[in-house]
């Protein structure tokens, strides 16, 4: 039997303490993650208490008001997006309907073609508070806060959640080269949560 | 050949004038109806320019922001509803998802059961500006502006438009006795317009 020196005992004890500490910290994080990712089954929710974040997108604040991953929605999903001046979505397309309602600010909707090989030079439409617009299924588009001083805030409604987005580097990129982003940025953290299907 | 008296000529002429007048009035109405009911294909729409009405519902102001009948939507529909103090929806159910976002005011959501024979005594939930709630598919419900002084304004999002609603006289009415209201009040005027299917 190998003797244990006081020094090694002390090291083993400190290792245990460090391990306990690590487990404790890990458990804190896991509790935090699981509470963040557990489905919110409340009937009425206060929008200001729903987690918001930029999910790696500069100048974006995103809130899922009602979503597939967060609330078990199966047919529609509702977001609140706030774009800082200059902020914009990627150029992207998706095979679901999408309705925007502009609550605050102003900006530009860029709309490319889905019938040519690539989106091509997009059409530009001015958007403003109290306006609404619908993006046709599969049309490549981008929403841009082109206002230099004010946030652009919109409700976004999509069908068939969770959304599968195809992202373009630029307007000349062929449709077939657009890259699938699934899950979408804000669904990534809780993607492991089980999702009911119809 | 039968002679025509001046009197009968004059009557025939006045008949013709009256007929022309009637056709003219009818054409005015039909132009008005067709312009009201023609699909609005504009990409960006100003919400304050979209027709609003109460469609026979006391204390309601309804606007279809994006709809199947008005705009050719196939998977989602978005409404803006303003309820005067005391105004409420009928007790009703529908087999689609529905999300509410409360923009202004406060009120009560009443939610009955879909699993018993009738809705039964409903659960009551307070709703308020900046809150959101989702009505489970087929749950009988009623939204009521219980605030005595302020309008209740909500965005309503439904899936699978156009909506088929089943209306109850009261909370004890059996589910099977609830009466189908299809098309819904605000879709009635333009129901003849052709609707694309997926």
mmCIF file with all atom_site columns, C-alpha atoms in Angstrom, chain A residues 43-48 65-66 73-76 78 97 99 101 103 109 125-128 130-134 155 157-160, chain B residues 43-48 65-66 73-76 78 97 99 101 103 109 125-128 130-134 155 157-160:
data_model
loop_
_atom_site.group_PDB
_atom_site.id
_atom_site.type_symbol
_atom_site.label_atom_id
_atom_site.label_alt_id
_atom_site.label_comp_id
_atom_site.label_asym_id
_atom_site.label_entity_id
_atom_site.label_seq_id
_atom_site.pdbx_PDB_ins_code
_atom_site.Cartn_x
_atom_site.Cartn_y
_atom_site.Cartn_z
_atom_site.occupancy
_atom_site.B_iso_or_equiv
_atom_site.pdbx_formal_charge
_atom_site.auth_seq_id
_atom_site.auth_comp_id
_atom_site.auth_asym_id
_atom_site.auth_atom_id
_atom_site.pdbx_PDB_model_num
ATOM 1  C CA . UNK A 1 43  ? -51.470 31.840 -20.741 1.00 0.00 ? 43  UNK A CA 1
ATOM 2  C CA . UNK A 1 44  ? -50.704 35.575 -20.516 1.00 0.00 ? 44  UNK A CA 1
ATOM 3  C CA . UNK A 1 45  ? -47.089 36.710 -20.768 1.00 0.00 ? 45  UNK A CA 1
ATOM 4  C CA . UNK A 1 46  ? -45.604 40.141 -20.179 1.00 0.00 ? 46  UNK A CA 1
ATOM 5  C CA . UNK A 1 47  ? -43.579 40.983 -23.294 1.00 0.00 ? 47  UNK A CA 1
ATOM 6  C CA . UNK A 1 48  ? -41.090 43.041 -21.288 1.00 0.00 ? 48  UNK A CA 1
ATOM 7  C CA . UNK A 1 65  ? -43.336 36.820 -28.502 1.00 0.00 ? 65  UNK A CA 1
ATOM 8  C CA . UNK A 1 66  ? -44.803 33.434 -29.433 1.00 0.00 ? 66  UNK A CA 1
ATOM 9  C CA . UNK A 1 73  ? -46.427 27.110 -31.433 1.00 0.00 ? 73  UNK A CA 1
ATOM 10 C CA . UNK A 1 74  ? -47.054 24.910 -34.451 1.00 0.00 ? 74  UNK A CA 1
ATOM 11 C CA . UNK A 1 75  ? -48.446 27.139 -37.189 1.00 0.00 ? 75  UNK A CA 1
ATOM 12 C CA . UNK A 1 76  ? -47.440 30.754 -36.537 1.00 0.00 ? 76  UNK A CA 1
ATOM 13 C CA . UNK A 1 78  ? -44.411 36.182 -33.730 1.00 0.00 ? 78  UNK A CA 1
ATOM 14 C CA . UNK A 1 97  ? -45.267 33.542 -45.397 1.00 0.00 ? 97  UNK A CA 1
ATOM 15 C CA . UNK A 1 99  ? -45.810 39.726 -42.502 1.00 0.00 ? 99  UNK A CA 1
ATOM 16 C CA . UNK A 1 101 ? -45.900 45.549 -39.072 1.00 0.00 ? 101 UNK A CA 1
ATOM 17 C CA . UNK A 1 103 ? -44.233 50.065 -35.063 1.00 0.00 ? 103 UNK A CA 1
ATOM 18 C CA . UNK A 1 109 ? -37.219 46.751 -47.725 1.00 0.00 ? 109 UNK A CA 1
ATOM 19 C CA . UNK A 1 125 ? -39.431 50.031 -50.902 1.00 0.00 ? 125 UNK A CA 1
ATOM 20 C CA . UNK A 1 126 ? -39.608 52.667 -48.196 1.00 0.00 ? 126 UNK A CA 1
ATOM 21 C CA . UNK A 1 127 ? -41.134 51.407 -44.972 1.00 0.00 ? 127 UNK A CA 1
ATOM 22 C CA . UNK A 1 128 ? -42.314 53.582 -42.100 1.00 0.00 ? 128 UNK A CA 1
ATOM 23 C CA . UNK A 1 130 ? -47.752 52.311 -39.213 1.00 0.00 ? 130 UNK A CA 1
ATOM 24 C CA . UNK A 1 131 ? -46.994 50.507 -42.477 1.00 0.00 ? 131 UNK A CA 1
ATOM 25 C CA . UNK A 1 132 ? -47.201 46.795 -43.185 1.00 0.00 ? 132 UNK A CA 1
ATOM 26 C CA . UNK A 1 133 ? -45.664 44.582 -45.830 1.00 0.00 ? 133 UNK A CA 1
ATOM 27 C CA . UNK A 1 134 ? -45.684 40.933 -46.785 1.00 0.00 ? 134 UNK A CA 1
ATOM 28 C CA . UNK A 1 155 ? -43.531 42.880 -35.452 1.00 0.00 ? 155 UNK A CA 1
ATOM 29 C CA . UNK A 1 157 ? -45.133 37.080 -38.203 1.00 0.00 ? 157 UNK A CA 1
ATOM 30 C CA . UNK A 1 158 ? -44.099 33.891 -39.976 1.00 0.00 ? 158 UNK A CA 1
ATOM 31 C CA . UNK A 1 159 ? -45.980 30.714 -40.821 1.00 0.00 ? 159 UNK A CA 1
ATOM 32 C CA . UNK A 1 160 ? -44.710 27.116 -40.504 1.00 0.00 ? 160 UNK A CA 1
ATOM 33 C CA . UNK B 2 43  ? -45.931 45.640 -51.347 1.00 0.00 ? 43  UNK B CA 1
ATOM 34 C CA . UNK B 2 44  ? -46.014 48.257 -48.573 1.00 0.00 ? 44  UNK B CA 1
ATOM 35 C CA . UNK B 2 45  ? -49.405 49.395 -47.255 1.00 0.00 ? 45  UNK B CA 1
ATOM 36 C CA . UNK B 2 46  ? -50.208 52.252 -44.901 1.00 0.00 ? 46  UNK B CA 1
ATOM 37 C CA . UNK B 2 47  ? -52.313 50.741 -42.092 1.00 0.00 ? 47  UNK B CA 1
ATOM 38 C CA . UNK B 2 48  ? -54.231 53.985 -41.604 1.00 0.00 ? 48  UNK B CA 1
ATOM 39 C CA . UNK B 2 65  ? -53.697 44.215 -41.923 1.00 0.00 ? 65  UNK B CA 1
ATOM 40 C CA . UNK B 2 66  ? -52.897 41.141 -44.023 1.00 0.00 ? 66  UNK B CA 1
ATOM 41 C CA . UNK B 2 73  ? -52.575 35.389 -47.689 1.00 0.00 ? 73  UNK B CA 1
ATOM 42 C CA . UNK B 2 74  ? -52.579 31.605 -47.486 1.00 0.00 ? 74  UNK B CA 1
ATOM 43 C CA . UNK B 2 75  ? -51.043 30.690 -44.135 1.00 0.00 ? 75  UNK B CA 1
ATOM 44 C CA . UNK B 2 76  ? -51.356 33.603 -41.721 1.00 0.00 ? 76  UNK B CA 1
ATOM 45 C CA . UNK B 2 78  ? -53.164 39.651 -39.145 1.00 0.00 ? 78  UNK B CA 1
ATOM 46 C CA . UNK B 2 97  ? -53.735 28.966 -33.733 1.00 0.00 ? 97  UNK B CA 1
ATOM 47 C CA . UNK B 2 99  ? -51.896 34.941 -30.920 1.00 0.00 ? 99  UNK B CA 1
ATOM 48 C CA . UNK B 2 101 ? -50.516 41.170 -28.682 1.00 0.00 ? 101 UNK B CA 1
ATOM 49 C CA . UNK B 2 103 ? -51.054 47.321 -27.684 1.00 0.00 ? 103 UNK B CA 1
ATOM 50 C CA . UNK B 2 109 ? -59.534 36.807 -21.504 1.00 0.00 ? 109 UNK B CA 1
ATOM 51 C CA . UNK B 2 125 ? -57.053 36.045 -17.141 1.00 0.00 ? 125 UNK B CA 1
ATOM 52 C CA . UNK B 2 126 ? -56.228 39.717 -16.879 1.00 0.00 ? 126 UNK B CA 1
ATOM 53 C CA . UNK B 2 127 ? -54.662 41.133 -20.046 1.00 0.00 ? 127 UNK B CA 1
ATOM 54 C CA . UNK B 2 128 ? -52.902 44.485 -20.328 1.00 0.00 ? 128 UNK B CA 1
ATOM 55 C CA . UNK B 2 130 ? -47.541 44.945 -23.587 1.00 0.00 ? 130 UNK B CA 1
ATOM 56 C CA . UNK B 2 131 ? -48.859 41.476 -22.806 1.00 0.00 ? 131 UNK B CA 1
ATOM 57 C CA . UNK B 2 132 ? -49.350 38.586 -25.199 1.00 0.00 ? 132 UNK B CA 1
ATOM 58 C CA . UNK B 2 133 ? -51.465 35.457 -25.069 1.00 0.00 ? 133 UNK B CA 1
ATOM 59 C CA . UNK B 2 134 ? -52.148 32.449 -27.235 1.00 0.00 ? 134 UNK B CA 1
ATOM 60 C CA . UNK B 2 155 ? -53.005 42.672 -32.854 1.00 0.00 ? 155 UNK B CA 1
ATOM 61 C CA . UNK B 2 157 ? -52.665 36.681 -35.632 1.00 0.00 ? 157 UNK B CA 1
ATOM 62 C CA . UNK B 2 158 ? -54.381 33.531 -36.858 1.00 0.00 ? 158 UNK B CA 1
ATOM 63 C CA . UNK B 2 159 ? -53.167 30.571 -38.892 1.00 0.00 ? 159 UNK B CA 1
ATOM 64 C CA . UNK B 2 160 ? -54.982 28.789 -41.739 1.00 0.00 ? 160 UNK B CA 1
#
